[in-house]
Amino acid sequence: MLHVWLHIDPRSSVPMYQQVVEGVKEAVARGVLNPGDKLPSVRELAMELTINHNTVAKAYQELEREHVIEVIRGRGTFIATEPDIPDLSVRVRELKEEMVRWIVEAHHLHLSDEELVELFQTVLREWREGRETL
Amino acid sequence: MLHVWLHIDPRSSVPMYQQVVEGVKEAVARGVLNPGDKLPSVRELAMELTINHNTVAKAYQELEREHVIEVIRGRGTFIATEPDIPDLSVRVRELKEEMVRWIVEAHHLHLSDEELVELFQTVLREWREGRETL
DNA sequence: CTGTGTGTACTAGGTGAACTGGTACACTAG
DNA sequence: CTAGTGTACCAGTTCACCTAGTACACACAG
């Protein structure tokens, strides 16, 4: 089985294990992976991506910490059903801080607030369309 | 002279030179620093932040590369007047990719598209207000 | 029971970015 | 000239990331 929903770039400055984390999260958000779906084993995915199984394991641990997947020793890893996020307020705050960074960046690109909101809505709409066509 | 507009955390996972970059960019976006203003010298700022002058120099070089500041050898560094950004399309694309990341993140926090847009507008409004009170 | 597949833990080592400390150079302004 | 500026080195440390290999505990099918 090939897992076309995951692509990583070994030469990227962002760590490979984090690319795996983001790839899985994006696949879930896009509906490519759904609650209960089984993920490839650490060794299988490591083989496919030609990386070390420890790197995949590190990604899975991070995903479990964020409640994206559920790990059952001896059986495998599965996409989690959607529970309450314990530290939701913390993560929303982090998201807002991230947004402030965009705003600052947009200022240096001479984008007005209106243009920035419009840009965001465009990206959101495009992403939605891409999700629906899957 | 103290530069209260800059705070860095040596224990943060984000590199100190990048914290300096973001700090200057945010100060400019907030209007704390204005075109033509002189930045402290690399050695002066390094002394104040108790870091090495090479680290500050690296931050200044990055800021110059992004056309946030202008460097004149022997005279100092100054906040740049606003020119055209040569690689604007590239940076807008990076900004859009960043937005996609947080759309994915919002999905895992069980935020709807409407809530996400509203959150973004709230952050934008709050930032605007904070800017005006300075 | 055994055998296979699962996640996990551990060690040892390689690589590169970040940072320090120090020195030196070219430039500008007084 | 001297003093202050950005810049360019170099040597060395630290640390996260990654690899490679091995081993362990668990679940399940046979």
Tab-separated table of C-alpha atoms (C1' of nucleotides) in Angstrom:
chain	number	residue	atom	x	y	z
A	1	MET	CA	0.000	0.000	0.000
A	2	LEU	CA	1.258	3.410	-0.971
A	3	HIS	CA	0.420	6.468	1.066
A	4	VAL	CA	0.269	9.230	-1.489
A	5	TRP	CA	-1.077	11.649	1.101
A	6	LEU	CA	2.362	12.061	2.597
A	7	HIS	CA	5.298	13.833	1.022
A	8	ILE	CA	8.414	14.985	2.818
A	9	ASP	CA	11.471	16.884	1.699
A	10	PRO	CA	14.683	15.712	3.368
A	11	ARG	CA	16.445	18.937	2.338
A	12	SER	CA	13.879	21.217	3.936
A	13	SER	CA	14.897	23.204	6.980
A	14	VAL	CA	11.797	21.977	8.791
A	15	PRO	CA	12.516	18.680	10.564
A	16	MET	CA	11.297	15.557	8.808
A	17	TYR	CA	9.372	14.297	11.819
A	18	GLN	CA	7.464	17.568	11.842
A	19	GLN	CA	6.705	17.271	8.148
A	20	VAL	CA	5.168	13.888	8.933
A	21	VAL	CA	3.129	15.460	11.732
A	22	GLU	CA	1.837	18.234	9.486
A	23	GLY	CA	1.208	15.815	6.648
A	24	VAL	CA	-0.981	13.588	8.780
A	25	LYS	CA	-2.845	16.532	10.281
A	26	GLU	CA	-3.495	17.962	6.836
A	27	ALA	CA	-4.686	14.590	5.539
A	28	VAL	CA	-7.130	14.387	8.438
A	29	ALA	CA	-8.326	17.952	7.886
A	30	ARG	CA	-8.847	17.235	4.192
A	31	GLY	CA	-10.805	14.072	4.911
A	32	VAL	CA	-8.228	11.822	3.278
A	33	LEU	CA	-7.833	10.118	6.623
A	34	ASN	CA	-10.834	9.545	8.852
A	35	PRO	CA	-11.345	8.521	12.475
A	36	GLY	CA	-10.563	4.844	12.930
A	37	ASP	CA	-8.320	4.609	9.884
A	38	LYS	CA	-5.130	2.698	10.507
A	39	LEU	CA	-1.837	4.433	9.891
A	40	PRO	CA	1.113	2.528	8.457
A	41	SER	CA	3.453	1.088	11.064
A	42	VAL	CA	6.515	3.077	12.009
A	43	ARG	CA	8.775	0.649	10.171
A	44	GLU	CA	6.548	0.502	7.104
A	45	LEU	CA	6.266	4.262	6.782
A	46	ALA	CA	9.964	4.684	7.523
A	47	MET	CA	10.763	2.240	4.720
A	48	GLU	CA	8.519	4.090	2.301
A	49	LEU	CA	9.953	7.509	3.136
A	50	THR	CA	13.464	6.056	3.341
A	51	ILE	CA	13.997	7.473	6.804
A	52	ASN	CA	14.673	5.902	10.167
A	53	HIS	CA	11.815	4.298	12.080
A	54	ASN	CA	12.740	6.353	15.138
A	55	THR	CA	11.952	9.501	13.202
A	56	VAL	CA	8.505	8.211	12.339
A	57	ALA	CA	8.016	7.132	15.941
A	58	LYS	CA	8.835	10.642	17.098
A	59	ALA	CA	6.217	12.038	14.734
A	60	TYR	CA	3.617	9.561	15.992
A	61	GLN	CA	4.342	10.498	19.593
A	62	GLU	CA	3.833	14.155	18.763
A	63	LEU	CA	0.582	13.341	16.978
A	64	GLU	CA	-0.603	11.346	19.966
A	65	ARG	CA	0.262	14.241	22.277
A	66	GLU	CA	-1.958	16.463	20.149
A	67	HIS	CA	-4.773	13.886	20.215
A	68	VAL	CA	-4.705	13.446	16.444
A	69	ILE	CA	-4.041	9.723	16.623
A	70	GLU	CA	-4.481	6.918	19.132
A	71	VAL	CA	-1.695	4.473	19.766
A	72	ILE	CA	-2.308	0.912	20.901
A	73	ARG	CA	0.822	-1.045	21.693
A	74	GLY	CA	1.038	-4.217	19.721
A	75	ARG	CA	-1.840	-3.300	17.433
A	76	GLY	CA	-0.986	-0.081	15.662
A	77	THR	CA	-1.860	3.589	15.392
A	78	PHE	CA	-5.242	4.921	14.366
A	79	ILE	CA	-6.793	8.260	13.556
A	80	ALA	CA	-8.511	9.388	16.749
A	81	THR	CA	-12.165	10.115	17.115
A	82	GLU	CA	-12.683	13.757	18.001
A	83	PRO	CA	-12.561	14.252	21.759
A	84	ASP	CA	-12.366	17.458	23.732
A	85	ILE	CA	-8.953	19.036	23.502
A	86	PRO	CA	-7.692	19.447	27.086
A	87	ASP	CA	-5.479	22.464	26.434
A	88	LEU	CA	-7.705	24.122	23.862
A	89	SER	CA	-7.401	27.631	25.234
A	90	VAL	CA	-3.635	27.357	25.119
A	91	ARG	CA	-3.639	26.279	21.501
A	92	VAL	CA	-6.099	28.960	20.494
A	93	ARG	CA	-3.814	31.505	22.118
A	94	GLU	CA	-0.877	30.120	20.161
A	95	LEU	CA	-2.961	30.389	17.014
A	96	LYS	CA	-3.723	34.020	17.759
A	97	GLU	CA	-0.044	34.763	18.328
A	98	GLU	CA	0.661	33.162	14.976
A	99	MET	CA	-1.928	35.432	13.415
A	100	VAL	CA	-0.274	38.516	14.852
A	101	ARG	CA	2.885	37.414	13.094
A	102	TRP	CA	1.011	37.325	9.772
A	103	ILE	CA	-0.322	40.785	10.430
A	104	VAL	CA	3.128	42.164	11.093
A	105	GLU	CA	4.471	40.419	8.008
A	106	ALA	CA	1.604	41.718	5.894
A	107	HIS	CA	2.389	45.251	7.035
A	108	HIS	CA	5.861	45.000	5.552
A	109	LEU	CA	4.361	43.765	2.296
A	110	HIS	CA	2.224	46.927	2.186
A	111	LEU	CA	-1.007	44.973	2.506
A	112	SER	CA	-3.929	46.791	4.071
A	113	ASP	CA	-6.137	45.172	6.666
A	114	GLU	CA	-8.874	44.790	4.096
A	115	GLU	CA	-6.552	43.139	1.608
A	116	LEU	CA	-5.289	40.839	4.336
A	117	VAL	CA	-8.778	39.713	5.329
A	118	GLU	CA	-9.659	39.225	1.688
A	119	LEU	CA	-6.503	37.203	1.122
A	120	PHE	CA	-7.320	35.021	4.082
A	121	GLN	CA	-10.855	34.391	2.900
A	122	THR	CA	-9.573	33.553	-0.561
A	123	VAL	CA	-7.138	31.007	0.830
A	124	LEU	CA	-9.874	29.555	3.006
A	125	ARG	CA	-12.255	29.291	0.067
A	126	GLU	CA	-9.656	27.694	-2.185
A	127	TRP	CA	-8.755	25.201	0.492
A	128	ARG	CA	-12.394	24.337	0.979
A	129	GLU	CA	-12.876	23.729	-2.738
A	130	GLY	CA	-9.785	21.551	-2.848
A	131	ARG	CA	-11.163	19.562	0.053
A	132	GLU	CA	-14.543	19.024	-1.546
A	133	THR	CA	-13.102	17.687	-4.777
A	134	LEU	CA	-11.372	14.845	-2.974
B	1	MET	CA	19.505	54.754	25.635
B	2	LEU	CA	17.356	51.778	26.365
B	3	HIS	CA	15.375	50.030	23.656
B	4	VAL	CA	12.297	48.783	25.424
B	5	TRP	CA	10.737	47.726	22.128
B	6	LEU	CA	12.956	44.671	21.992
B	7	HIS	CA	12.711	41.623	24.199
B	8	ILE	CA	14.318	38.270	23.533
B	9	ASP	CA	14.234	34.982	25.380
B	10	PRO	CA	17.541	33.097	25.288
B	11	ARG	CA	15.773	29.886	26.328
B	12	SER	CA	13.248	29.992	23.507
B	13	SER	CA	13.495	27.411	20.755
B	14	VAL	CA	13.334	30.157	18.152
B	15	PRO	CA	16.825	31.477	17.393
B	16	MET	CA	17.775	34.726	19.076
B	17	TYR	CA	18.757	36.434	15.840
B	18	GLN	CA	15.280	35.684	14.514
B	19	GLN	CA	13.685	37.083	17.641
B	20	VAL	CA	15.577	40.296	16.952
B	21	VAL	CA	14.322	40.276	13.362
B	22	GLU	CA	10.709	39.800	14.416
B	23	GLY	CA	11.052	42.341	17.195
B	24	VAL	CA	12.249	45.053	14.830
B	25	LYS	CA	9.595	44.215	12.253
B	26	GLU	CA	6.883	44.357	14.877
B	27	ALA	CA	8.183	47.668	16.220
B	28	VAL	CA	8.049	49.091	12.718
B	29	ALA	CA	4.567	47.724	12.102
B	30	ARG	CA	3.374	49.214	15.387
B	31	GLY	CA	4.855	52.592	14.586
B	32	VAL	CA	7.354	52.465	17.439
B	33	LEU	CA	10.094	52.716	14.861
B	34	ASN	CA	9.667	54.923	11.803
B	35	PRO	CA	11.498	55.343	8.505
B	36	GLY	CA	14.807	57.093	9.038
B	37	ASP	CA	15.107	56.129	12.695
B	38	LYS	CA	18.547	54.911	13.669
B	39	LEU	CA	18.918	51.471	15.148
B	40	PRO	CA	21.461	50.814	17.885
B	41	SER	CA	24.812	49.573	16.646
B	42	VAL	CA	25.441	45.861	16.566
B	43	ARG	CA	27.811	46.094	19.519
B	44	GLU	CA	25.523	48.360	21.513
B	45	LEU	CA	22.474	46.170	21.042
B	46	ALA	CA	24.537	43.059	21.677
B	47	MET	CA	25.728	44.533	24.952
B	48	GLU	CA	22.197	45.414	25.998
B	49	LEU	CA	20.809	41.968	25.146
B	50	THR	CA	23.943	40.304	26.534
B	51	ILE	CA	24.494	38.384	23.326
B	52	ASN	CA	27.306	38.333	20.829
B	53	HIS	CA	27.607	41.124	18.283
B	54	ASN	CA	27.753	38.557	15.493
B	55	THR	CA	24.255	37.429	16.405
B	56	VAL	CA	22.935	40.971	16.116
B	57	ALA	CA	24.802	41.413	12.842
B	58	LYS	CA	23.114	38.314	11.475
B	59	ALA	CA	19.727	39.729	12.399
B	60	TYR	CA	20.539	43.048	10.733
B	61	GLN	CA	21.616	41.280	7.563
B	62	GLU	CA	18.341	39.397	7.473
B	63	LEU	CA	16.413	42.626	8.024
B	64	GLU	CA	18.330	44.293	5.217
B	65	ARG	CA	17.597	41.352	2.929
B	66	GLU	CA	13.896	41.895	3.629
B	67	HIS	CA	14.228	45.641	2.980
B	68	VAL	CA	13.129	46.535	6.505
B	69	ILE	CA	16.307	48.462	7.260
B	70	GLU	CA	19.058	50.207	5.317
B	71	VAL	CA	22.666	49.654	6.197
B	72	ILE	CA	25.346	52.240	5.558
B	73	ARG	CA	28.858	51.106	6.369
B	74	GLY	CA	30.567	53.374	8.799
B	75	ARG	CA	27.383	55.264	9.635
B	76	GLY	CA	24.875	52.842	11.017
B	77	THR	CA	21.577	51.103	10.292
B	78	PHE	CA	18.300	52.896	9.718
B	79	ILE	CA	14.667	51.987	9.272
B	80	ALA	CA	14.059	51.930	5.524
B	81	THR	CA	11.608	54.060	3.675
B	82	GLU	CA	9.036	51.872	2.003
B	83	PRO	CA	10.167	50.808	-1.445
B	84	ASP	CA	8.709	48.171	-3.722
B	85	ILE	CA	9.405	44.679	-2.468
B	86	PRO	CA	11.180	42.851	-5.319
B	87	ASP	CA	10.047	39.337	-4.385
B	88	LEU	CA	6.570	40.322	-3.253
B	89	SER	CA	4.769	37.482	-5.011
B	90	VAL	CA	7.060	34.949	-3.382
B	91	ARG	CA	6.413	36.313	0.090
B	92	VAL	CA	2.685	36.509	-0.450
B	93	ARG	CA	2.768	32.861	-1.479
B	94	GLU	CA	4.665	31.984	1.697
B	95	LEU	CA	2.062	33.911	3.660
B	96	LYS	CA	-0.719	31.917	2.017
B	97	GLU	CA	1.038	28.642	2.795
B	98	GLU	CA	1.237	29.786	6.397
B	99	MET	CA	-2.476	30.435	6.359
B	100	VAL	CA	-3.194	26.918	5.134
B	101	ARG	CA	-1.227	25.554	8.065
B	102	TRP	CA	-3.486	27.299	10.504
B	103	ILE	CA	-6.626	26.325	8.694
B	104	VAL	CA	-5.512	22.762	9.281
B	105	GLU	CA	-4.709	23.573	12.887
B	106	ALA	CA	-8.110	25.189	13.386
B	107	HIS	CA	-9.770	22.034	12.076
B	108	HIS	CA	-8.133	19.992	14.826
B	109	LEU	CA	-9.318	22.527	17.385
B	110	HIS	CA	-12.868	21.969	16.125
B	111	LEU	CA	-13.184	25.541	14.871
B	112	SER	CA	-15.564	26.141	11.980
B	113	ASP	CA	-14.598	28.318	9.044
B	114	GLU	CA	-16.850	31.052	10.345
B	115	GLU	CA	-15.319	30.913	13.808
B	116	LEU	CA	-11.855	30.985	12.280
B	117	VAL	CA	-12.579	34.071	10.182
B	118	GLU	CA	-14.144	35.729	13.187
B	119	LEU	CA	-11.127	34.874	15.319
B	120	PHE	CA	-8.844	36.344	12.710
B	121	GLN	CA	-10.825	39.560	12.494
B	122	THR	CA	-10.834	39.832	16.273
B	123	VAL	CA	-7.072	39.483	16.425
B	124	LEU	CA	-6.698	42.022	13.658
B	125	ARG	CA	-8.971	44.482	15.428
B	126	GLU	CA	-7.214	44.049	18.760
B	127	TRP	CA	-3.837	44.553	17.150
B	128	ARG	CA	-5.080	47.695	15.461
B	129	GLU	CA	-6.327	49.097	18.733
B	130	GLY	CA	-3.053	48.310	20.461
B	131	ARG	CA	-1.250	50.093	17.665
B	132	GLU	CA	-3.349	53.219	17.913
B	133	THR	CA	-2.792	53.622	21.651
B	134	LEU	CA	0.952	53.866	21.202
C	1	DC	C1'	2.456	-22.335	23.331
C	2	DT	C1'	5.226	-19.916	19.002
C	3	DG	C1'	5.745	-16.425	15.510
C	4	DT	C1'	4.860	-12.115	13.648
C	5	DG	C1'	3.865	-7.358	13.898
C	6	DT	C1'	3.173	-3.512	16.766
C	7	DG	C1'	5.036	0.779	19.526
C	8	DT	C1'	8.765	1.969	22.516
C	9	DA	C1'	13.406	2.546	24.691
C	10	DC	C1'	18.117	2.703	24.611
C	11	DT	C1'	22.978	3.468	22.936
C	12	DA	C1'	26.379	5.344	19.786
C	13	DG	C1'	27.568	8.361	16.406
C	14	DG	C1'	27.164	11.955	12.415
C	15	DT	C1'	25.612	16.462	10.782
C	16	DG	C1'	24.418	21.173	10.674
C	17	DA	C1'	22.553	25.495	12.673
C	18	DA	C1'	23.086	28.629	16.328
C	19	DC	C1'	25.957	30.992	19.305
C	20	DT	C1'	30.202	32.587	21.614
C	21	DG	C1'	34.674	34.915	21.856
C	22	DG	C1'	38.124	37.046	19.649
C	23	DT	C1'	40.386	39.449	16.052
C	24	DA	C1'	40.763	42.146	12.025
C	25	DC	C1'	39.397	45.078	8.142
C	26	DA	C1'	37.076	48.955	5.468
C	27	DC	C1'	34.374	52.638	5.876
C	28	DT	C1'	32.403	57.389	7.806
C	29	DA	C1'	32.484	61.348	10.609
C	30	DG	C1'	34.426	64.351	13.905
D	1	DC	C1'	44.418	61.338	13.485
D	2	DT	C1'	40.571	58.739	16.691
D	3	DA	C1'	36.189	56.760	17.420
D	4	DG	C1'	32.341	54.385	15.858
D	5	DT	C1'	30.149	51.898	12.256
D	6	DG	C1'	29.086	47.243	9.609
D	7	DT	C1'	31.445	43.215	8.031
D	8	DA	C1'	34.376	39.044	7.687
D	9	DC	C1'	36.815	35.789	9.378
D	10	DC	C1'	38.189	31.666	12.643
D	11	DA	C1'	37.961	28.244	16.432
D	12	DG	C1'	35.172	26.040	19.467
D	13	DT	C1'	30.783	24.717	22.059
D	14	DT	C1'	26.168	23.374	22.343
D	15	DC	C1'	22.103	21.245	20.870
D	16	DA	C1'	18.312	19.377	17.925
D	17	DC	C1'	17.857	16.276	14.368
D	18	DC	C1'	18.758	12.110	12.269
D	19	DT	C1'	20.782	7.489	11.451
D	20	DA	C1'	21.827	2.670	12.649
D	21	DG	C1'	21.294	-1.022	15.382
D	22	DT	C1'	19.486	-3.612	19.119
D	23	DA	C1'	16.267	-4.919	22.480
D	24	DC	C1'	11.952	-5.130	25.050
D	25	DA	C1'	6.812	-5.505	26.055
D	26	DC	C1'	2.600	-6.074	24.108
D	27	DA	C1'	-1.452	-7.971	20.961
D	28	DC	C1'	-3.013	-11.314	18.001
D	29	DA	C1'	-3.354	-15.305	14.811
D	30	DG	C1'	-1.671	-19.842	14.138
